[in-house]
Tab-separated table of C-alpha atoms in Angstrom:
chain	number	residue	atom	x	y	z
A	13	MET	CA	-13.727	-15.650	22.204
A	14	THR	CA	-15.491	-18.580	23.979
A	15	GLU	CA	-13.320	-21.105	25.723
A	16	PRO	CA	-12.052	-23.261	22.854
A	17	GLU	CA	-12.419	-27.021	22.998
A	18	SER	CA	-9.283	-28.983	23.739
A	19	VAL	CA	-7.551	-29.723	20.441
A	20	GLU	CA	-6.772	-33.297	21.433
A	21	SER	CA	-10.445	-34.240	21.650
A	22	LEU	CA	-11.404	-32.896	18.222
A	23	ALA	CA	-12.333	-35.212	15.355
A	24	PHE	CA	-10.122	-34.810	12.311
A	25	GLU	CA	-12.628	-33.043	10.079
A	26	VAL	CA	-13.611	-30.632	12.878
A	27	ALA	CA	-9.983	-29.809	13.638
A	28	PHE	CA	-9.167	-29.421	9.952
A	29	GLN	CA	-12.070	-27.053	9.353
A	30	GLU	CA	-11.161	-24.957	12.376
A	31	LEU	CA	-7.592	-24.828	11.119
A	32	GLU	CA	-8.774	-23.547	7.748
A	33	GLU	CA	-10.875	-20.898	9.490
A	34	ILE	CA	-7.934	-19.793	11.612
A	35	VAL	CA	-5.660	-19.492	8.600
A	36	ALA	CA	-8.317	-17.469	6.802
A	37	ARG	CA	-8.757	-15.196	9.824
A	38	LEU	CA	-5.020	-14.701	10.200
A	39	GLU	CA	-4.829	-13.844	6.543
A	40	GLN	CA	-7.784	-11.537	6.265
A	41	GLU	CA	-8.357	-9.781	9.547
A	42	GLU	CA	-6.440	-7.424	11.746
A	43	HIS	CA	-6.050	-8.656	15.285
A	44	THR	CA	-4.360	-7.555	18.394
A	45	LEU	CA	-1.004	-9.182	18.936
A	46	GLU	CA	-2.516	-11.195	21.761
A	47	GLU	CA	-5.344	-12.511	19.550
A	48	SER	CA	-2.975	-13.263	16.713
A	49	LEU	CA	-0.698	-15.182	19.006
A	50	GLN	CA	-3.630	-17.173	20.357
A	51	LEU	CA	-4.879	-17.947	16.842
A	52	PHE	CA	-1.385	-18.875	15.731
A	53	GLU	CA	-0.757	-21.204	18.650
A	54	ARG	CA	-4.140	-22.881	18.353
A	55	GLY	CA	-3.646	-23.242	14.602
A	56	GLN	CA	-0.265	-24.866	15.189
A	57	SER	CA	-1.634	-27.401	17.606
A	58	LEU	CA	-4.607	-28.094	15.303
A	59	ALA	CA	-2.218	-28.752	12.416
A	60	ARG	CA	-0.098	-31.039	14.595
A	61	HIS	CA	-3.209	-32.826	15.837
A	62	CYS	CA	-4.503	-33.378	12.290
A	63	ALA	CA	-1.134	-34.643	11.071
A	64	ARG	CA	-0.913	-37.017	14.039
A	65	LEU	CA	-4.434	-38.355	13.414
A	66	LEU	CA	-3.573	-38.999	9.765
A	67	GLU	CA	-0.303	-40.620	10.752
A	68	GLN	CA	-1.937	-42.968	13.224
A	69	ALA	CA	-5.092	-43.653	11.212
A	70	GLU	CA	-5.815	-47.189	10.185
A	71	LEU	CA	-8.996	-47.953	8.309
A	72	LYS	CA	-11.471	-49.487	10.739
A	73	VAL	CA	-13.707	-52.025	9.044
A	74	GLN	CA	-16.695	-53.670	10.687
A	75	GLN	CA	-19.653	-55.535	9.336
A	76	ILE	CA	-23.254	-55.827	10.356
A	77	ILE	CA	-24.352	-59.268	11.433
A	78	GLN	CA	-27.865	-59.503	12.844
A	79	ASP	CA	-27.927	-55.761	13.502
A	80	ASP	CA	-24.689	-55.995	15.468
A	81	LEU	CA	-21.275	-54.664	14.570
A	82	VAL	CA	-18.407	-57.145	14.461
A	83	ASP	CA	-14.912	-56.598	13.168
A	84	PHE	CA	-14.522	-57.535	9.557
A	85	GLU	CA	-11.525	-59.728	8.888
A	86	GLY	CA	-11.811	-60.005	5.099
A	87	GLU	CA	-9.868	-62.627	3.184
A	88	SER	CA	-6.620	-61.228	1.890
B	28	MET	CA	-28.983	-62.342	-74.943
B	29	SER	CA	-29.271	-64.113	-78.255
B	30	GLN	CA	-31.205	-61.266	-79.709
B	31	TYR	CA	-29.303	-59.425	-82.300
B	32	THR	CA	-28.901	-55.796	-81.687
B	33	LEU	CA	-27.342	-52.904	-83.417
B	34	PHE	CA	-24.820	-52.502	-80.643
B	35	GLU	CA	-22.514	-54.820	-78.904
B	36	PRO	CA	-24.068	-56.075	-75.614
B	37	LEU	CA	-22.891	-54.161	-72.528
B	38	VAL	CA	-20.004	-55.984	-70.838
B	39	TRP	CA	-19.418	-55.066	-67.222
B	40	THR	CA	-16.059	-54.941	-65.598
B	41	ILE	CA	-16.094	-56.755	-62.279
B	42	SER	CA	-15.144	-53.583	-60.503
B	43	ASP	CA	-18.023	-51.674	-61.986
B	44	LEU	CA	-20.461	-54.464	-61.261
B	45	THR	CA	-19.260	-54.841	-57.710
B	46	ARG	CA	-19.498	-51.120	-57.150
B	47	TYR	CA	-23.024	-51.156	-58.578
B	48	ILE	CA	-24.056	-53.989	-56.253
B	49	ARG	CA	-22.487	-52.248	-53.291
B	50	GLU	CA	-24.280	-49.030	-54.054
B	51	ARG	CA	-27.582	-50.895	-54.340
B	52	LEU	CA	-27.078	-52.663	-51.035
B	53	GLU	CA	-25.749	-49.703	-49.169
B	54	SER	CA	-28.554	-47.438	-50.296
B	55	ASP	CA	-31.205	-49.926	-49.132
B	56	LYS	CA	-32.588	-48.646	-45.830
B	57	ASN	CA	-33.697	-52.149	-44.877
B	58	LEU	CA	-30.093	-53.288	-44.826
B	59	GLN	CA	-28.699	-50.411	-42.776
B	60	ASP	CA	-28.847	-49.966	-38.990
B	61	ILE	CA	-30.209	-53.451	-38.342
B	62	TRP	CA	-30.157	-56.065	-35.586
B	63	VAL	CA	-29.459	-59.665	-36.634
B	64	GLN	CA	-29.483	-62.668	-34.339
B	65	GLY	CA	-27.618	-65.937	-34.746
B	66	GLU	CA	-24.991	-68.258	-33.381
B	67	VAL	CA	-21.377	-67.241	-33.542
B	68	SER	CA	-18.719	-69.287	-35.372
B	69	ASN	CA	-15.283	-68.843	-36.943
B	70	VAL	CA	-14.266	-66.080	-34.546
B	71	SER	CA	-10.947	-64.664	-35.724
B	72	ARG	CA	-8.895	-61.912	-34.112
B	73	PRO	CA	-5.843	-61.195	-36.282
B	74	ALA	CA	-3.048	-58.877	-35.224
B	75	SER	CA	-4.782	-55.950	-36.921
B	76	GLY	CA	-7.207	-55.915	-33.986
B	77	HIS	CA	-10.259	-56.214	-36.209
B	78	LEU	CA	-12.747	-58.940	-35.331
B	79	TYR	CA	-14.064	-61.372	-37.958
B	80	PHE	CA	-16.761	-63.937	-37.348
B	81	THR	CA	-19.789	-65.586	-38.883
B	82	ILE	CA	-23.282	-65.803	-37.456
B	83	LYS	CA	-25.624	-68.466	-38.662
B	84	ASP	CA	-28.957	-70.071	-38.089
B	85	ARG	CA	-30.150	-73.472	-39.315
B	86	SER	CA	-30.124	-72.622	-43.003
B	87	ALA	CA	-28.020	-69.528	-43.616
B	88	SER	CA	-24.889	-67.723	-42.498
B	89	LEU	CA	-23.694	-64.117	-42.529
B	90	ARG	CA	-20.125	-62.928	-42.527
B	91	CYS	CA	-19.458	-60.196	-39.997
B	92	VAL	CA	-16.590	-57.804	-39.393
B	93	MET	CA	-16.144	-55.483	-36.444
B	94	TRP	CA	-13.441	-52.853	-36.850
B	95	ARG	CA	-11.028	-52.350	-34.051
B	96	SER	CA	-12.283	-48.797	-33.550
B	97	ALA	CA	-15.820	-50.075	-32.943
B	98	GLN	CA	-14.639	-52.529	-30.279
B	99	THR	CA	-13.464	-49.958	-27.735
B	100	ARG	CA	-16.997	-49.580	-26.387
B	101	GLN	CA	-17.568	-53.332	-26.381
B	102	VAL	CA	-17.470	-55.028	-22.993
B	103	TYR	CA	-18.986	-58.344	-24.024
B	104	ARG	CA	-16.346	-60.739	-25.363
B	105	LEU	CA	-17.474	-62.923	-28.206
B	106	GLN	CA	-16.895	-66.700	-28.380
B	107	ASP	CA	-17.778	-69.457	-30.822
B	108	GLY	CA	-21.164	-70.937	-30.064
B	109	ASP	CA	-22.573	-67.808	-28.386
B	110	ALA	CA	-26.084	-66.821	-29.249
B	111	VAL	CA	-25.835	-63.142	-30.041
B	112	GLU	CA	-27.599	-60.170	-31.470
B	113	VAL	CA	-25.383	-57.998	-33.606
B	114	HIS	CA	-26.059	-54.507	-34.840
B	115	GLY	CA	-24.653	-52.905	-37.967
B	116	SER	CA	-25.100	-52.373	-41.704
B	117	ILE	CA	-24.770	-54.613	-44.755
B	118	GLY	CA	-21.930	-53.733	-47.094
B	119	VAL	CA	-19.783	-55.318	-49.776
B	120	TYR	CA	-16.172	-56.422	-49.556
B	121	ASP	CA	-15.008	-55.735	-53.096
B	122	GLN	CA	-11.886	-57.906	-53.217
B	123	GLY	CA	-13.639	-60.918	-51.732
B	124	GLY	CA	-16.747	-60.421	-53.806
B	125	THR	CA	-18.857	-60.946	-50.760
B	126	TYR	CA	-21.424	-59.017	-48.855
B	127	GLN	CA	-21.055	-58.850	-45.068
B	128	LEU	CA	-22.354	-57.180	-41.963
B	129	TYR	CA	-20.254	-54.317	-40.649
B	130	VAL	CA	-20.885	-54.641	-36.909
B	131	ASP	CA	-20.789	-51.808	-34.340
B	132	LEU	CA	-22.467	-53.544	-31.374
B	133	ILE	CA	-22.720	-57.123	-30.115
B	134	ARG	CA	-24.846	-58.265	-27.204
B	135	PRO	CA	-25.804	-61.686	-25.918
B	136	ALA	CA	-29.157	-62.859	-27.240
B	137	GLY	CA	-31.995	-62.236	-24.861
B	138	GLN	CA	-30.471	-59.048	-23.571
B	139	GLY	CA	-32.831	-57.222	-25.842
B	140	ILE	CA	-35.717	-58.246	-23.609
B	141	LEU	CA	-33.844	-57.231	-20.464
B	142	PHE	CA	-32.985	-53.969	-22.103
B	143	GLN	CA	-36.631	-53.329	-22.904
B	144	GLU	CA	-37.516	-54.056	-19.305
B	145	PHE	CA	-34.772	-51.734	-18.139
B	146	LEU	CA	-36.102	-48.925	-20.314
B	147	ARG	CA	-39.683	-49.528	-19.182
B	148	LEU	CA	-38.752	-49.349	-15.502
B	149	LYS	CA	-36.518	-46.361	-16.028
B	150	ASP	CA	-39.312	-44.474	-17.813
B	151	LYS	CA	-41.796	-45.398	-15.099
B	152	LEU	CA	-39.622	-44.294	-12.187
B	153	GLU	CA	-38.529	-41.195	-14.037
B	154	ALA	CA	-42.177	-40.284	-14.611
B	155	GLU	CA	-42.770	-40.730	-10.870
B	156	GLY	CA	-39.972	-38.244	-10.197
B	157	LEU	CA	-37.645	-40.672	-8.413
B	158	PHE	CA	-34.687	-39.365	-10.396
B	159	ASP	CA	-35.391	-35.663	-9.785
B	160	THR	CA	-32.200	-33.800	-9.092
B	161	ALA	CA	-34.080	-31.849	-6.411
B	162	LEU	CA	-34.315	-35.097	-4.413
B	163	LYS	CA	-30.578	-35.742	-4.531
B	164	LYS	CA	-29.041	-35.518	-1.089
B	165	PRO	CA	-25.660	-33.811	-0.857
B	166	ILE	CA	-22.677	-36.121	-0.322
B	167	PRO	CA	-20.746	-35.161	2.831
B	168	ALA	CA	-17.188	-34.100	2.103
B	169	TRP	CA	-15.813	-35.572	5.334
B	170	PRO	CA	-17.608	-38.846	6.076
B	171	ARG	CA	-16.703	-40.233	9.464
B	172	THR	CA	-18.645	-43.452	8.908
B	173	ILE	CA	-19.095	-45.017	5.481
B	174	GLY	CA	-21.658	-47.770	4.941
B	175	VAL	CA	-20.961	-50.260	2.171
B	176	VAL	CA	-23.509	-52.619	0.661
B	177	THR	CA	-21.786	-55.300	-1.378
B	178	SER	CA	-20.620	-58.891	-1.365
B	179	PRO	CA	-18.128	-59.566	1.451
B	180	THR	CA	-16.055	-61.676	-0.928
B	181	GLY	CA	-16.210	-59.591	-4.085
B	182	ALA	CA	-13.559	-57.591	-5.895
B	183	ALA	CA	-15.707	-54.503	-5.373
B	184	LEU	CA	-15.230	-54.596	-1.581
B	185	ARG	CA	-11.505	-55.188	-1.972
B	186	ASP	CA	-11.238	-52.190	-4.310
B	187	ILE	CA	-13.290	-49.995	-2.005
B	188	LEU	CA	-11.357	-50.890	1.160
B	189	HIS	CA	-8.068	-50.439	-0.643
B	190	THR	CA	-9.114	-47.054	-1.970
B	191	LEU	CA	-10.497	-45.836	1.372
B	192	GLY	CA	-7.395	-47.049	3.214
B	193	ARG	CA	-5.168	-45.235	0.771
B	194	ARG	CA	-7.146	-41.984	0.631
B	195	TYR	CA	-8.848	-41.584	3.973
B	196	PRO	CA	-7.829	-44.122	6.633
B	197	LEU	CA	-9.645	-42.016	9.241
B	198	ALA	CA	-12.937	-43.445	8.014
B	199	HIS	CA	-14.910	-46.081	9.857
B	200	VAL	CA	-16.295	-48.550	7.322
B	201	ILE	CA	-19.410	-50.551	8.084
B	202	LEU	CA	-20.066	-53.366	5.666
B	203	ALA	CA	-23.632	-54.586	5.214
B	204	PRO	CA	-22.972	-57.843	3.386
B	205	SER	CA	-25.333	-58.978	0.653
B	206	PRO	CA	-25.198	-61.134	-2.437
B	207	VAL	CA	-25.003	-58.945	-5.513
B	208	GLN	CA	-26.507	-61.308	-8.070
B	209	GLY	CA	-29.063	-64.048	-8.159
B	210	GLU	CA	-32.733	-64.446	-7.367
B	211	ASP	CA	-32.678	-63.138	-3.809
B	212	ALA	CA	-30.096	-60.393	-4.389
B	213	PRO	CA	-32.569	-57.486	-4.652
B	214	ALA	CA	-34.318	-58.362	-1.366
B	215	ARG	CA	-30.991	-58.904	0.406
B	216	LEU	CA	-29.594	-55.642	-0.957
B	217	ILE	CA	-32.636	-53.801	0.380
B	218	GLU	CA	-32.264	-55.477	3.778
B	219	ALA	CA	-28.579	-54.521	3.898
B	220	LEU	CA	-29.447	-50.925	3.025
B	221	LEU	CA	-32.066	-50.830	5.790
B	222	SER	CA	-29.688	-52.365	8.343
B	223	LEU	CA	-27.253	-49.532	7.663
B	224	GLN	CA	-29.980	-47.019	8.425
B	225	ARG	CA	-30.617	-48.668	11.803
B	226	ILE	CA	-27.028	-49.123	12.912
B	227	LYS	CA	-25.142	-46.868	15.331
B	228	PRO	CA	-22.965	-45.055	14.527
B	229	ARG	CA	-25.118	-43.860	11.703
B	230	PRO	CA	-23.201	-43.829	8.410
B	231	ASP	CA	-22.754	-40.417	6.759
B	232	VAL	CA	-22.937	-41.971	3.318
B	233	ILE	CA	-23.707	-45.423	1.850
B	234	LEU	CA	-21.974	-47.024	-1.124
B	235	ILE	CA	-23.796	-49.738	-3.057
B	236	ALA	CA	-21.265	-51.500	-5.207
B	237	ARG	CA	-20.504	-54.439	-7.441
B	238	GLY	CA	-17.742	-55.296	-9.898
B	239	GLY	CA	-18.270	-55.615	-13.628
B	240	GLY	CA	-20.356	-58.312	-15.302
B	241	SER	CA	-22.935	-58.993	-17.953
B	242	MET	CA	-26.268	-57.266	-17.988
B	243	GLU	CA	-27.797	-60.318	-16.331
B	244	ASP	CA	-25.091	-60.243	-13.653
B	245	LEU	CA	-25.958	-56.645	-12.852
B	246	TRP	CA	-29.691	-57.203	-13.058
B	247	ALA	CA	-30.298	-57.070	-9.306
B	248	PHE	CA	-29.452	-53.366	-9.442
B	249	ASN	CA	-32.324	-52.760	-11.848
B	250	ASP	CA	-34.839	-53.885	-9.244
B	251	GLU	CA	-37.775	-51.563	-8.725
B	252	ASN	CA	-38.034	-52.166	-4.969
B	253	LEU	CA	-34.332	-51.524	-4.506
B	254	ALA	CA	-34.735	-48.280	-6.428
B	255	ARG	CA	-37.569	-47.239	-4.115
B	256	ALA	CA	-35.577	-48.195	-0.990
B	257	VAL	CA	-32.636	-46.094	-2.175
B	258	SER	CA	-34.912	-43.204	-2.954
B	259	ALA	CA	-36.398	-43.426	0.559
B	260	SER	CA	-33.025	-43.658	2.304
B	261	GLY	CA	-32.390	-40.859	4.768
B	262	ILE	CA	-28.646	-41.319	4.184
B	263	PRO	CA	-27.151	-40.304	0.846
B	264	VAL	CA	-26.423	-43.263	-1.427
B	265	VAL	CA	-23.639	-43.526	-3.998
B	266	SER	CA	-23.797	-46.229	-6.663
B	267	GLY	CA	-20.685	-47.903	-8.022
B	268	VAL	CA	-21.831	-50.831	-10.112
B	269	GLY	CA	-19.985	-52.525	-12.972
B	270	HIS	CA	-17.817	-50.648	-15.426
B	271	GLU	CA	-17.944	-47.183	-16.827
B	272	THR	CA	-20.268	-48.197	-19.666
B	273	ASP	CA	-22.775	-50.017	-17.489
B	274	PHE	CA	-25.881	-48.186	-16.362
B	275	THR	CA	-28.415	-49.550	-13.919
B	276	ILE	CA	-31.610	-48.130	-12.446
B	277	LEU	CA	-29.653	-47.748	-9.203
B	278	ASP	CA	-27.361	-45.266	-10.947
B	279	PHE	CA	-30.310	-43.045	-11.780
B	280	VAL	CA	-31.942	-43.161	-8.367
B	281	ALA	CA	-28.743	-42.863	-6.312
B	282	ASP	CA	-27.730	-39.446	-5.018
B	283	LEU	CA	-24.462	-39.816	-6.889
B	284	ARG	CA	-23.417	-42.277	-9.603
B	285	ALA	CA	-19.828	-43.481	-9.722
B	286	PRO	CA	-18.634	-45.433	-12.757
B	287	THR	CA	-16.900	-48.131	-10.658
B	288	PRO	CA	-16.633	-49.229	-7.004
B	289	THR	CA	-13.173	-47.632	-6.772
B	290	ALA	CA	-14.519	-44.381	-8.152
B	291	ALA	CA	-17.361	-44.490	-5.606
B	292	ALA	CA	-14.832	-44.722	-2.768
B	293	GLU	CA	-12.865	-41.849	-4.297
B	294	LEU	CA	-15.919	-39.642	-4.721
B	295	VAL	CA	-16.934	-39.814	-1.056
B	296	THR	CA	-13.537	-39.162	0.537
B	297	PRO	CA	-10.886	-36.492	0.551
B	298	ASP	CA	-7.397	-37.715	-0.370
B	299	GLN	CA	-4.945	-37.723	2.503
B	300	VAL	CA	-2.140	-36.742	0.130
B	301	GLU	CA	-4.011	-33.506	-0.525
B	302	LEU	CA	-4.915	-33.196	3.148
B	303	ARG	CA	-1.261	-33.431	4.131
B	304	LEU	CA	-0.391	-30.812	1.538
B	305	SER	CA	-3.141	-28.555	2.859
B	306	LEU	CA	-1.900	-29.056	6.408
B	307	ALA	CA	1.661	-28.190	5.460
B	308	GLU	CA	0.396	-25.185	3.524
B	309	ALA	CA	-1.734	-24.046	6.450
B	310	ALA	CA	1.234	-24.354	8.802
B	311	ASP	CA	3.444	-22.392	6.398
B	312	THR	CA	0.827	-19.706	5.924
B	313	MET	CA	0.433	-19.321	9.672
B	314	VAL	CA	4.164	-19.047	10.304
B	315	TYR	CA	4.530	-16.546	7.467
B	316	ARG	CA	1.524	-14.539	8.584
B	317	TRP	CA	2.692	-14.585	12.182
B	318	GLY	CA	6.106	-13.330	11.072
B	319	GLN	CA	4.416	-10.563	9.107
B	320	LEU	CA	2.191	-9.621	12.009
B	321	SER	CA	4.916	-9.570	14.617
B	322	GLN	CA	7.181	-7.653	12.241
B	323	SER	CA	4.545	-5.018	11.664
B	324	LYS	CA	3.822	-4.851	15.404
B	325	LYS	CA	7.522	-4.375	16.048
B	326	GLN	CA	7.576	-1.531	13.561
B	327	GLN	CA	4.522	0.021	15.135
B	328	LEU	CA	6.171	-0.374	18.503
B	329	SER	CA	9.386	1.317	17.499
B	330	GLY	CA	7.362	4.066	15.803
B	331	LEU	CA	5.444	4.603	19.004
B	332	ASN	CA	8.630	4.506	21.009
B	333	GLU	CA	10.081	7.239	18.865
B	334	ARG	CA	7.027	9.371	19.376
B	335	LEU	CA	7.130	8.658	23.078
B	336	MET	CA	10.755	9.707	23.289
B	337	ARG	CA	9.955	12.894	21.493
B	338	SER	CA	7.296	13.751	24.040
B	339	ASN	CA	9.556	12.895	27.019
B	340	PRO	CA	9.618	15.956	29.420
B	341	GLN	CA	13.351	15.522	29.949
B	342	VAL	CA	13.761	16.029	26.257
B	343	ALA	CA	11.602	19.147	26.528
B	344	ILE	CA	13.750	20.362	29.390
B	345	ARG	CA	16.886	19.683	27.418
B	346	ASN	CA	15.400	21.556	24.506
B	347	GLN	CA	14.486	24.534	26.703
B	348	ARG	CA	17.941	24.428	28.203
B	349	GLN	CA	19.466	24.516	24.807
B	350	ARG	CA	17.308	27.472	23.897
B	351	LEU	CA	18.352	29.201	27.041
B	352	ASP	CA	22.007	28.601	26.223
B	353	GLU	CA	21.352	29.975	22.817
B	354	ILE	CA	19.767	33.125	24.183
B	355	GLU	CA	22.580	33.524	26.689
B	356	ARG	CA	25.135	33.169	23.973
B	357	ARG	CA	23.363	35.777	21.876
B	358	LEU	CA	23.086	38.090	24.859
B	359	ILE	CA	26.789	37.905	25.587
B	360	SER	CA	27.646	38.538	22.040
B	361	GLN	CA	25.301	41.542	21.940
B	362	VAL	CA	26.925	42.980	25.045
B	363	ARG	CA	30.381	42.444	23.625
B	364	HIS	CA	29.361	44.175	20.485
B	365	PHE	CA	27.918	47.056	22.439
B	366	LEU	CA	31.081	47.372	24.504
B	367	GLN	CA	33.185	47.236	21.420
B	368	LEU	CA	31.208	50.059	19.909
B	369	ARG	CA	31.573	52.041	23.091
B	370	ARG	CA	35.298	51.481	23.220
B	371	LEU	CA	35.699	52.725	19.697
B	372	GLY	CA	33.618	55.821	20.557
B	373	LEU	CA	35.731	56.394	23.625
B	374	GLU	CA	38.972	56.353	21.687
B	375	ALA	CA	37.654	58.859	19.213
B	376	PHE	CA	36.535	60.998	22.126
B	377	SER	CA	39.868	60.790	23.885
B	378	GLN	CA	41.667	61.884	20.748
B	379	LYS	CA	39.330	64.837	20.631
B	380	LEU	CA	40.147	65.348	24.289
B	381	VAL	CA	43.839	65.428	23.524
B	382	ALA	CA	43.221	68.033	20.907
B	383	LEU	CA	41.385	70.136	23.436
B	384	ASN	CA	44.011	69.755	26.185
B	385	PRO	CA	44.753	73.308	27.584
B	386	HIS	CA	48.358	72.315	28.213
B	387	ALA	CA	48.798	72.175	24.469
B	388	ILE	CA	47.694	75.799	24.310
B	389	LEU	CA	50.178	76.719	27.117
B	390	GLN	CA	52.878	75.241	24.905
B	391	ARG	CA	51.990	77.765	22.308
B	392	GLY	CA	52.750	80.637	24.869
B	393	TYR	CA	49.399	81.172	26.497
B	394	ALA	CA	49.179	81.209	30.313
B	395	VAL	CA	46.444	80.523	32.781
B	396	VAL	CA	46.113	83.035	35.670
B	397	ARG	CA	44.433	82.030	38.865
B	398	ASP	CA	43.864	83.903	42.074
B	399	THR	CA	45.183	82.405	45.231
B	400	GLY	CA	41.927	80.574	45.595
B	401	GLY	CA	42.614	78.816	42.290
B	402	VAL	CA	39.836	80.608	40.428
B	403	VAL	CA	40.765	81.253	36.805
B	404	ILE	CA	40.954	84.911	36.019
B	405	ARG	CA	39.003	85.678	32.880
B	406	ARG	CA	38.057	89.375	33.479
B	407	GLN	CA	40.056	92.409	34.316
B	408	ARG	CA	37.744	93.383	37.109
B	409	GLN	CA	38.373	90.143	38.900
B	410	VAL	CA	41.692	91.520	40.200
B	411	THR	CA	42.703	94.426	42.386
B	412	PRO	CA	46.128	96.133	42.452
B	413	GLY	CA	48.541	94.495	44.853
B	414	GLU	CA	46.740	91.160	44.655
B	415	LYS	CA	48.908	88.116	44.311
B	416	LEU	CA	48.128	85.825	41.407
B	417	ASN	CA	49.554	82.589	40.142
B	418	VAL	CA	50.470	82.275	36.514
B	419	GLN	CA	50.687	78.852	34.967
B	420	VAL	CA	52.781	78.369	31.900
B	421	SER	CA	53.635	75.217	30.042
B	422	ASP	CA	56.330	74.015	32.356
B	423	GLY	CA	55.242	75.405	35.738
B	424	VAL	CA	53.665	78.161	37.875
B	425	PHE	CA	55.090	81.476	39.135
B	426	GLY	CA	53.602	84.155	41.320
B	427	VAL	CA	52.960	87.774	40.239
B	428	VAL	CA	51.529	90.902	41.900
B	429	VAL	CA	48.976	93.100	40.158
B	430	SER	CA	50.624	96.614	39.777
B	431	GLU	CA	47.693	98.559	38.487
B	432	ASN	CA	44.307	97.787	37.158
B	433	GLN	CA	43.798	99.348	33.746
B	434	ALA	CA	40.785	98.926	31.687
B	435	ALA	CA	41.400	96.122	29.277
B	436	VAL	CA	42.269	97.143	25.775
B	437	GLY	CA	39.550	94.961	24.339
B	438	GLU	CA	36.963	96.111	26.834
B	439	GLN	CA	37.213	99.879	26.452
B	440	ASN	CA	33.823	100.038	24.953
B	441	ASP	CA	32.097	97.938	27.669
């Protein structure tokens, strides 16, 4: 196993996909206890990370003006 | 009909005549499946939901009826004074004694020309292969950045932002504002599309959207140059223009057609409600699986431990010890048995011994004679006259002297 990237720095979709892979591996393969524990712990922190990202997410809206990005305020 | 005939002249009933007229009209191909143009008047929408109106030109008028069932596909809403083209078939309303047009489609006048143009362009681009499904770029399932080409003030943008915020607030939306109708709309739409292809971060997908409207309102999206720009886009494009029933050239050339702006936003994003469910499910699965794994490892462990204990040398020693004890126990019991047997044999022997005891014979009157040296005298020639001998009888010993030595009675023949 290569040194895994820190969970905190992962983008949501990357973390989510890795989580799905881990669940699939835990379900389908036989591992040593050590490996299983590592997968389990990483999966847990990925799940927490994803949930936190969703919880904190707020749609970011910008618009292009003269090839530059400026925040879009939009009339409500 | 003044001519006299043999028979009474044929007199129609009104019903029969009306039915005859209706059958004539309804069997005339020229009166079925036709387009008629005129100006609308006397629009009436009673509670039944059916639509009644009249269309007229300078010198004639035509009564029209559109059944409620035919109106479900109708987006255009009719008003007095509108110039329209209506499609349908001529039929007869028996009770009213009138013929009328049974309408299934109404469109504003002039749309026919636009529609022809639409078809011409569609055929042309289709022939060029711009709509080939092989050219369609896949829509990413997890867009990080979503480009939107639409009016910054339109309902379409509001719907899209609302939908994205509800479903996938992780997205970064980049709006490329553009008018969505009018003379310069096509050129501005193209420029907006191009600006999204230059911007960093590069959008993963681009939505081109506009709310509902008439065919003229949506006309900018039937622009040939816009179609070519979309086709050339390196970023997948999703169209969400008008309502479900509206089709534009953009819909055909886009990588994915959504029926409305809201639907376009839904098609390009996962729903966070489902994501949360998946997350919870993943967490549950992991906990369950971990429990299973550790349980099975525990079982394996205790199985191994049992086997280990069985192969423990101390256990082997204990087992050997036990075997030794066993052997010892058996040995002792064998010896006891042997001794027992011997004791029994001994008793039998001693009884025999008792039976053979010479003292018992002395009791019966026999005596044992010994010389002074204690040697038992068995033969006559062992003694000489005058020799002292000891005689033992049952209760004691007395001495005798040999008087003479005669040949024994029993040994005369020796």
